[in-house]
PDB file as gemmi writes it, atoms N, CA and C in Angstrom:
CRYST1    1.000    1.000    1.000  90.00  90.00  90.00 P 1                      
ATOM      1  N   MET A   1      10.760  -6.202   5.140  1.00  0.00           N  
ATOM      2  CA  MET A   1      11.201  -5.280   3.739  1.00  0.00           C  
ATOM      3  C   MET A   1      12.077  -4.522   3.279  1.00  0.00           C  
ATOM      4  N   GLU A   2      12.105  -3.744   4.546  1.00  0.00           N  
ATOM      5  CA  GLU A   2      12.884  -2.560   4.310  1.00  0.00           C  
ATOM      6  C   GLU A   2      14.250  -2.581   3.878  1.00  0.00           C  
ATOM      7  N   ARG A   3      14.642  -4.059   4.919  1.00  0.00           N  
ATOM      8  CA  ARG A   3      16.194  -4.549   4.872  1.00  0.00           C  
ATOM      9  C   ARG A   3      16.871  -5.260   3.175  1.00  0.00           C  
ATOM     10  N   GLU A   4      15.420  -5.968   3.179  1.00  0.00           N  
ATOM     11  CA  GLU A   4      15.813  -7.107   2.194  1.00  0.00           C  
ATOM     12  C   GLU A   4      14.538  -7.175   1.446  1.00  0.00           C  
ATOM     13  N   ASP A   5      15.133  -6.744  -0.332  1.00  0.00           N  
ATOM     14  CA  ASP A   5      14.042  -7.117  -1.266  1.00  0.00           C  
ATOM     15  C   ASP A   5      13.682  -8.727  -1.303  1.00  0.00           C  
ATOM     16  N   ASP A   6      12.523  -9.197  -0.752  1.00  0.00           N  
ATOM     17  CA  ASP A   6      11.321 -10.641  -0.787  1.00  0.00           C  
ATOM     18  C   ASP A   6      10.637 -10.434  -1.910  1.00  0.00           C  
ATOM     19  N   PRO A   7      10.283 -10.428  -2.795  1.00  0.00           N  
ATOM     20  CA  PRO A   7       9.573 -10.727  -4.020  1.00  0.00           C  
ATOM     21  C   PRO A   7       8.200 -11.393  -3.541  1.00  0.00           C  
ATOM     22  N   GLU A   8       8.364 -12.440  -2.770  1.00  0.00           N  
ATOM     23  CA  GLU A   8       7.386 -13.074  -2.078  1.00  0.00           C  
ATOM     24  C   GLU A   8       6.285 -12.571  -1.107  1.00  0.00           C  
ATOM     25  N   ALA A   9       7.563 -11.732  -0.201  1.00  0.00           N  
ATOM     26  CA  ALA A   9       7.286 -11.079   1.093  1.00  0.00           C  
ATOM     27  C   ALA A   9       6.237  -9.745   0.649  1.00  0.00           C  
ATOM     28  N   TRP A  10       6.595  -9.037  -1.112  1.00  0.00           N  
ATOM     29  CA  TRP A  10       5.989  -8.386  -1.518  1.00  0.00           C  
ATOM     30  C   TRP A  10       4.462  -8.497  -1.388  1.00  0.00           C  
ATOM     31  N   LYS A  11       4.335  -9.667  -2.333  1.00  0.00           N  
ATOM     32  CA  LYS A  11       3.063 -10.408  -3.088  1.00  0.00           C  
ATOM     33  C   LYS A  11       2.017 -10.648  -1.874  1.00  0.00           C  
ATOM     34  N   GLU A  12       2.495 -11.120  -0.759  1.00  0.00           N  
ATOM     35  CA  GLU A  12       2.043 -11.587   0.419  1.00  0.00           C  
ATOM     36  C   GLU A  12       1.361 -10.334   1.001  1.00  0.00           C  
ATOM     37  N   LEU A  13       2.478  -8.901   0.955  1.00  0.00           N  
ATOM     38  CA  LEU A  13       1.672  -8.168   1.552  1.00  0.00           C  
ATOM     39  C   LEU A  13       1.134  -7.144   0.604  1.00  0.00           C  
ATOM     40  N   GLY A  14       1.113  -6.806  -0.429  1.00  0.00           N  
ATOM     41  CA  GLY A  14       0.012  -6.697  -1.708  1.00  0.00           C  
ATOM     42  C   GLY A  14      -1.459  -7.592  -1.014  1.00  0.00           C  
ATOM     43  N   TRP A  15      -1.401  -8.660  -1.407  1.00  0.00           N  
ATOM     44  CA  TRP A  15      -2.729  -9.526  -1.091  1.00  0.00           C  
ATOM     45  C   TRP A  15      -3.552  -8.918   0.128  1.00  0.00           C  
ATOM     46  N   ARG A  16      -2.803  -8.712   1.441  1.00  0.00           N  
ATOM     47  CA  ARG A  16      -2.960  -8.364   2.413  1.00  0.00           C  
ATOM     48  C   ARG A  16      -4.186  -6.827   2.382  1.00  0.00           C  
ATOM     49  N   LEU A  17      -3.218  -5.895   1.410  1.00  0.00           N  
ATOM     50  CA  LEU A  17      -3.334  -4.567   1.327  1.00  0.00           C  
ATOM     51  C   LEU A  17      -4.632  -4.341   0.513  1.00  0.00           C  
ATOM     52  N   VAL A  18      -4.275  -5.289  -0.843  1.00  0.00           N  
ATOM     53  CA  VAL A  18      -5.559  -4.767  -1.757  1.00  0.00           C  
ATOM     54  C   VAL A  18      -6.076  -6.314  -1.467  1.00  0.00           C  
ATOM     55  N   LEU A  19      -7.228  -5.889  -1.032  1.00  0.00           N  
ATOM     56  CA  LEU A  19      -8.338  -7.121  -1.063  1.00  0.00           C  
ATOM     57  C   LEU A  19      -9.171  -7.720  -2.407  1.00  0.00           C  
ATOM     58  N   GLU A  20     -10.077  -8.797  -2.788  1.00  0.00           N  
ATOM     59  CA  GLU A  20     -10.367  -9.355  -3.393  1.00  0.00           C  
ATOM     60  C   GLU A  20     -11.347  -7.960  -4.209  1.00  0.00           C  
ATOM     61  N   HIS A  21     -11.491  -8.130  -4.956  1.00  0.00           N  
ATOM     62  CA  HIS A  21     -12.414  -6.854  -6.126  1.00  0.00           C  
ATOM     63  C   HIS A  21     -11.816  -6.160  -5.761  1.00  0.00           C  
ATOM     64  N   ASP A  22     -10.556  -5.595  -5.919  1.00  0.00           N  
ATOM     65  CA  ASP A  22      -9.584  -4.500  -5.478  1.00  0.00           C  
ATOM     66  C   ASP A  22     -10.225  -3.359  -4.638  1.00  0.00           C  
ATOM     67  N   LEU A  23     -10.651  -3.900  -3.584  1.00  0.00           N  
ATOM     68  CA  LEU A  23     -10.875  -2.909  -2.000  1.00  0.00           C  
ATOM     69  C   LEU A  23      -9.402  -2.979  -1.586  1.00  0.00           C  
ATOM     70  N   PRO A  24      -9.241  -1.589  -1.064  1.00  0.00           N  
ATOM     71  CA  PRO A  24      -7.978  -1.458  -0.224  1.00  0.00           C  
ATOM     72  C   PRO A  24      -8.533  -2.063   0.967  1.00  0.00           C  
ATOM     73  N   SER A  25      -7.703  -2.246   1.995  1.00  0.00           N  
ATOM     74  CA  SER A  25      -8.110  -2.944   3.440  1.00  0.00           C  
ATOM     75  C   SER A  25      -7.634  -2.038   4.074  1.00  0.00           C  
ATOM     76  N   PRO A  26      -8.356  -1.701   5.384  1.00  0.00           N  
ATOM     77  CA  PRO A  26      -8.217  -0.475   6.118  1.00  0.00           C  
ATOM     78  C   PRO A  26      -6.618  -0.418   6.490  1.00  0.00           C  
ATOM     79  N   ALA A  27      -5.869  -1.479   6.403  1.00  0.00           N  
ATOM     80  CA  ALA A  27      -4.510  -1.412   6.985  1.00  0.00           C  
ATOM     81  C   ALA A  27      -3.784  -0.508   5.868  1.00  0.00           C  
ATOM     82  N   SER A  28      -4.292  -0.710   4.606  1.00  0.00           N  
ATOM     83  CA  SER A  28      -3.926  -0.232   3.444  1.00  0.00           C  
ATOM     84  C   SER A  28      -3.693   1.476   3.791  1.00  0.00           C  
ATOM     85  N   PHE A  29      -4.045   2.323   4.565  1.00  0.00           N  
ATOM     86  CA  PHE A  29      -3.802   3.517   4.680  1.00  0.00           C  
ATOM     87  C   PHE A  29      -3.361   3.739   5.777  1.00  0.00           C  
ATOM     88  N   VAL A  30      -2.887   2.673   6.638  1.00  0.00           N  
ATOM     89  CA  VAL A  30      -1.967   2.314   7.831  1.00  0.00           C  
ATOM     90  C   VAL A  30      -0.690   2.715   7.021  1.00  0.00           C  
ATOM     91  N   ALA A  31      -0.568   1.539   6.076  1.00  0.00           N  
ATOM     92  CA  ALA A  31       1.013   1.101   5.193  1.00  0.00           C  
ATOM     93  C   ALA A  31       1.347   2.488   4.529  1.00  0.00           C  
ATOM     94  N   LEU A  32       0.265   3.220   3.891  1.00  0.00           N  
ATOM     95  CA  LEU A  32       0.629   4.162   2.377  1.00  0.00           C  
ATOM     96  C   LEU A  32       1.564   4.916   3.260  1.00  0.00           C  
ATOM     97  N   PRO A  33       2.061   5.715   4.206  1.00  0.00           N  
ATOM     98  CA  PRO A  33       2.879   6.441   4.194  1.00  0.00           C  
ATOM     99  C   PRO A  33       4.238   5.884   4.596  1.00  0.00           C  
ATOM    100  N   ARG A  34       4.225   4.503   4.933  1.00  0.00           N  
ATOM    101  CA  ARG A  34       5.396   3.781   5.029  1.00  0.00           C  
ATOM    102  C   ARG A  34       6.039   3.640   3.715  1.00  0.00           C  
ATOM    103  N   LEU A  35       5.295   2.936   2.737  1.00  0.00           N  
ATOM    104  CA  LEU A  35       5.133   2.555   1.389  1.00  0.00           C  
ATOM    105  C   LEU A  35       5.949   4.002   0.663  1.00  0.00           C  
ATOM    106  N   VAL A  36       5.172   5.349   1.130  1.00  0.00           N  
ATOM    107  CA  VAL A  36       5.663   6.473   0.059  1.00  0.00           C  
ATOM    108  C   VAL A  36       7.228   6.448   0.659  1.00  0.00           C  
ATOM    109  N   ARG A  37       7.402   6.185   1.720  1.00  0.00           N  
ATOM    110  CA  ARG A  37       9.022   7.018   2.624  1.00  0.00           C  
ATOM    111  C   ARG A  37       9.875   5.951   1.517  1.00  0.00           C  
ATOM    112  N   LEU A  38       9.593   4.527   1.336  1.00  0.00           N  
ATOM    113  CA  LEU A  38      10.432   3.415   0.619  1.00  0.00           C  
ATOM    114  C   LEU A  38      10.175   3.610  -0.810  1.00  0.00           C  
ATOM    115  N   ALA A  39       9.493   4.080  -1.454  1.00  0.00           N  
ATOM    116  CA  ALA A  39       9.262   4.162  -2.490  1.00  0.00           C  
ATOM    117  C   ALA A  39      10.647   4.962  -3.804  1.00  0.00           C  
ATOM    118  N   PRO A  40      11.172   5.863  -3.335  1.00  0.00           N  
ATOM    119  CA  PRO A  40      12.529   6.196  -3.704  1.00  0.00           C  
ATOM    120  C   PRO A  40      13.591   5.130  -4.164  1.00  0.00           C  
ATOM    121  N   ARG A  41      14.025   4.107  -3.143  1.00  0.00           N  
ATOM    122  CA  ARG A  41      14.316   3.244  -3.306  1.00  0.00           C  
ATOM    123  C   ARG A  41      13.691   1.777  -3.884  1.00  0.00           C  
ATOM    124  N   SER A  42      12.749   1.714  -4.037  1.00  0.00           N  
ATOM    125  CA  SER A  42      11.955   0.249  -4.063  1.00  0.00           C  
ATOM    126  C   SER A  42      10.829   0.280  -5.011  1.00  0.00           C  
ATOM    127  N   SER A  43      10.498  -0.385  -6.310  1.00  0.00           N  
ATOM    128  CA  SER A  43       9.971  -0.476  -7.251  1.00  0.00           C  
ATOM    129  C   SER A  43       8.462  -1.264  -6.594  1.00  0.00           C  
ATOM    130  N   GLU A  44       8.852  -1.732  -5.734  1.00  0.00           N  
ATOM    131  CA  GLU A  44       7.464  -2.869  -4.964  1.00  0.00           C  
ATOM    132  C   GLU A  44       6.878  -1.907  -4.548  1.00  0.00           C  
ATOM    133  N   ALA A  45       7.571  -1.160  -3.580  1.00  0.00           N  
ATOM    134  CA  ALA A  45       6.896   0.010  -2.581  1.00  0.00           C  
ATOM    135  C   ALA A  45       5.995   0.669  -3.365  1.00  0.00           C  
ATOM    136  N   ARG A  46       6.443   1.380  -4.617  1.00  0.00           N  
ATOM    137  CA  ARG A  46       5.862   2.441  -5.684  1.00  0.00           C  
ATOM    138  C   ARG A  46       4.590   1.442  -6.108  1.00  0.00           C  
ATOM    139  N   GLY A  47       5.007   0.330  -6.582  1.00  0.00           N  
ATOM    140  CA  GLY A  47       3.665  -0.349  -7.355  1.00  0.00           C  
ATOM    141  C   GLY A  47       2.335  -0.490  -6.545  1.00  0.00           C  
ATOM    142  N   LEU A  48       2.638  -1.003  -5.445  1.00  0.00           N  
ATOM    143  CA  LEU A  48       1.583  -1.290  -4.014  1.00  0.00           C  
ATOM    144  C   LEU A  48       1.051   0.107  -3.668  1.00  0.00           C  
ATOM    145  N   ALA A  49       1.658   1.394  -3.476  1.00  0.00           N  
ATOM    146  CA  ALA A  49       1.328   2.423  -3.388  1.00  0.00           C  
ATOM    147  C   ALA A  49       0.429   3.141  -3.993  1.00  0.00           C  
ATOM    148  N   GLY A  50       0.988   2.658  -5.609  1.00  0.00           N  
ATOM    149  CA  GLY A  50       0.016   2.940  -6.704  1.00  0.00           C  
ATOM    150  C   GLY A  50      -1.171   2.354  -6.445  1.00  0.00           C  
ATOM    151  N   LYS A  51      -1.522   0.956  -6.326  1.00  0.00           N  
ATOM    152  CA  LYS A  51      -2.039   0.224  -6.305  1.00  0.00           C  
ATOM    153  C   LYS A  51      -3.593   1.027  -5.302  1.00  0.00           C  
ATOM    154  N   ILE A  52      -2.880   1.169  -4.058  1.00  0.00           N  
ATOM    155  CA  ILE A  52      -3.692   1.422  -2.829  1.00  0.00           C  
ATOM    156  C   ILE A  52      -4.129   2.585  -3.343  1.00  0.00           C  
ATOM    157  N   LEU A  53      -3.595   3.649  -3.954  1.00  0.00           N  
ATOM    158  CA  LEU A  53      -4.300   4.944  -4.405  1.00  0.00           C  
ATOM    159  C   LEU A  53      -5.203   4.942  -5.194  1.00  0.00           C  
ATOM    160  N   GLU A  54      -4.861   4.185  -6.458  1.00  0.00           N  
ATOM    161  CA  GLU A  54      -6.008   3.812  -7.544  1.00  0.00           C  
ATOM    162  C   GLU A  54      -6.960   3.020  -6.909  1.00  0.00           C  
ATOM    163  N   ARG A  55      -7.217   2.010  -6.206  1.00  0.00           N  
ATOM    164  CA  ARG A  55      -8.061   1.425  -5.375  1.00  0.00           C  
ATOM    165  C   ARG A  55      -9.110   2.605  -4.695  1.00  0.00           C  
ATOM    166  N   SER A  56      -8.285   3.566  -3.902  1.00  0.00           N  
ATOM    167  CA  SER A  56      -8.611   4.233  -3.124  1.00  0.00           C  
ATOM    168  C   SER A  56      -9.989   5.336  -3.824  1.00  0.00           C  
ATOM    169  N   ALA A  57      -9.060   5.448  -5.054  1.00  0.00           N  
ATOM    170  CA  ALA A  57      -9.862   6.930  -5.343  1.00  0.00           C  
ATOM    171  C   ALA A  57     -11.227   6.525  -6.141  1.00  0.00           C  
ATOM    172  N   GLY A  58     -11.936   5.183  -6.215  1.00  0.00           N  
ATOM    173  CA  GLY A  58     -13.016   4.492  -6.861  1.00  0.00           C  
ATOM    174  C   GLY A  58     -14.105   4.795  -6.380  1.00  0.00           C  
ATOM    175  N   ARG A  59     -14.960   4.359  -6.551  1.00  0.00           N  
ATOM    176  CA  ARG A  59     -16.332   4.458  -5.695  1.00  0.00           C  
ATOM    177  C   ARG A  59     -16.378   3.885  -4.666  1.00  0.00           C  
ATOM    178  N   HIS A  60     -15.382   3.750  -3.542  1.00  0.00           N  
ATOM    179  CA  HIS A  60     -15.323   2.832  -2.301  1.00  0.00           C  
ATOM    180  C   HIS A  60     -15.659   3.197  -1.171  1.00  0.00           C  
ATOM    181  N   GLY A  61     -15.871   5.172  -1.498  1.00  0.00           N  
ATOM    182  CA  GLY A  61     -15.612   5.731   0.071  1.00  0.00           C  
ATOM    183  C   GLY A  61     -14.660   6.036   1.022  1.00  0.00           C  
ATOM    184  N   CYS A  62     -13.611   5.905   0.029  1.00  0.00           N  
ATOM    185  CA  CYS A  62     -12.042   6.009   1.408  1.00  0.00           C  
ATOM    186  C   CYS A  62     -11.831   7.242   0.754  1.00  0.00           C  
ATOM    187  N   ASP A  63     -12.435   7.896   0.578  1.00  0.00           N  
ATOM    188  CA  ASP A  63     -11.906   9.156   0.659  1.00  0.00           C  
ATOM    189  C   ASP A  63     -11.399  10.145   2.142  1.00  0.00           C  
ATOM    190  N   GLY A  64     -12.401   9.795   2.708  1.00  0.00           N  
ATOM    191  CA  GLY A  64     -11.667   9.883   3.893  1.00  0.00           C  
ATOM    192  C   GLY A  64     -10.349   9.365   4.596  1.00  0.00           C  
ATOM    193  N   LEU A  65     -10.456   8.480   4.512  1.00  0.00           N  
ATOM    194  CA  LEU A  65      -9.159   7.671   5.143  1.00  0.00           C  
ATOM    195  C   LEU A  65      -7.817   7.965   4.225  1.00  0.00           C  
ATOM    196  N   LEU A  66      -8.183   8.522   2.678  1.00  0.00           N  
ATOM    197  CA  LEU A  66      -7.128   9.040   2.413  1.00  0.00           C  
ATOM    198  C   LEU A  66      -6.815  10.236   2.226  1.00  0.00           C  
ATOM    199  N   ALA A  67      -7.597  11.140   3.047  1.00  0.00           N  
ATOM    200  CA  ALA A  67      -6.974  12.424   3.226  1.00  0.00           C  
ATOM    201  C   ALA A  67      -6.433  12.419   4.707  1.00  0.00           C  
ATOM    202  N   ASN A  68      -7.300  11.473   5.246  1.00  0.00           N  
ATOM    203  CA  ASN A  68      -6.125  11.294   7.109  1.00  0.00           C  
ATOM    204  C   ASN A  68      -4.575  10.976   6.262  1.00  0.00           C  
ATOM    205  N   CYS A  69      -4.263  10.574   5.548  1.00  0.00           N  
ATOM    206  CA  CYS A  69      -2.732   9.680   5.309  1.00  0.00           C  
ATOM    207  C   CYS A  69      -2.101  11.284   5.033  1.00  0.00           C  
ATOM    208  N   ALA A  70      -2.520  12.166   4.561  1.00  0.00           N  
ATOM    209  CA  ALA A  70      -1.446  13.466   4.072  1.00  0.00           C  
ATOM    210  C   ALA A  70      -0.868  14.010   5.068  1.00  0.00           C  
ATOM    211  N   ASP A  71      -1.345  13.940   6.239  1.00  0.00           N  
ATOM    212  CA  ASP A  71      -0.205  14.412   7.292  1.00  0.00           C  
ATOM    213  C   ASP A  71       0.520  13.371   8.006  1.00  0.00           C  
ATOM    214  N   VAL A  72       0.291  12.217   8.005  1.00  0.00           N  
ATOM    215  CA  VAL A  72       1.039  11.037   8.536  1.00  0.00           C  
ATOM    216  C   VAL A  72       2.295  11.048   8.091  1.00  0.00           C  
ATOM    217  N   SER A  73       2.506  11.314   6.308  1.00  0.00           N  
ATOM    218  CA  SER A  73       3.923  10.990   5.799  1.00  0.00           C  
ATOM    219  C   SER A  73       4.644  12.476   5.989  1.00  0.00           C  
ATOM    220  N   ARG A  74       4.474  13.377   6.893  1.00  0.00           N  
ATOM    221  CA  ARG A  74       5.185  14.331   6.822  1.00  0.00           C  
ATOM    222  C   ARG A  74       6.246  14.303   7.986  1.00  0.00           C  
TER     223      ARG A  74                                                      
END                                                                             
């Protein structure tokens, strides 16, 4: 996905990273730093990163996992 823009691949990745009932999967937090690095040149990466952040900020108890992503993206 970094080399070729494939809408179906982005759709599949979205289903795997944001689960039913809008819950982020554990893999979302692993993927988030990469999505942030891709975001300047990929609207799909920006959109998916935004969905993960939006769902993580909910009442699902993801704050600790999100906090651990801060150092990874540097």
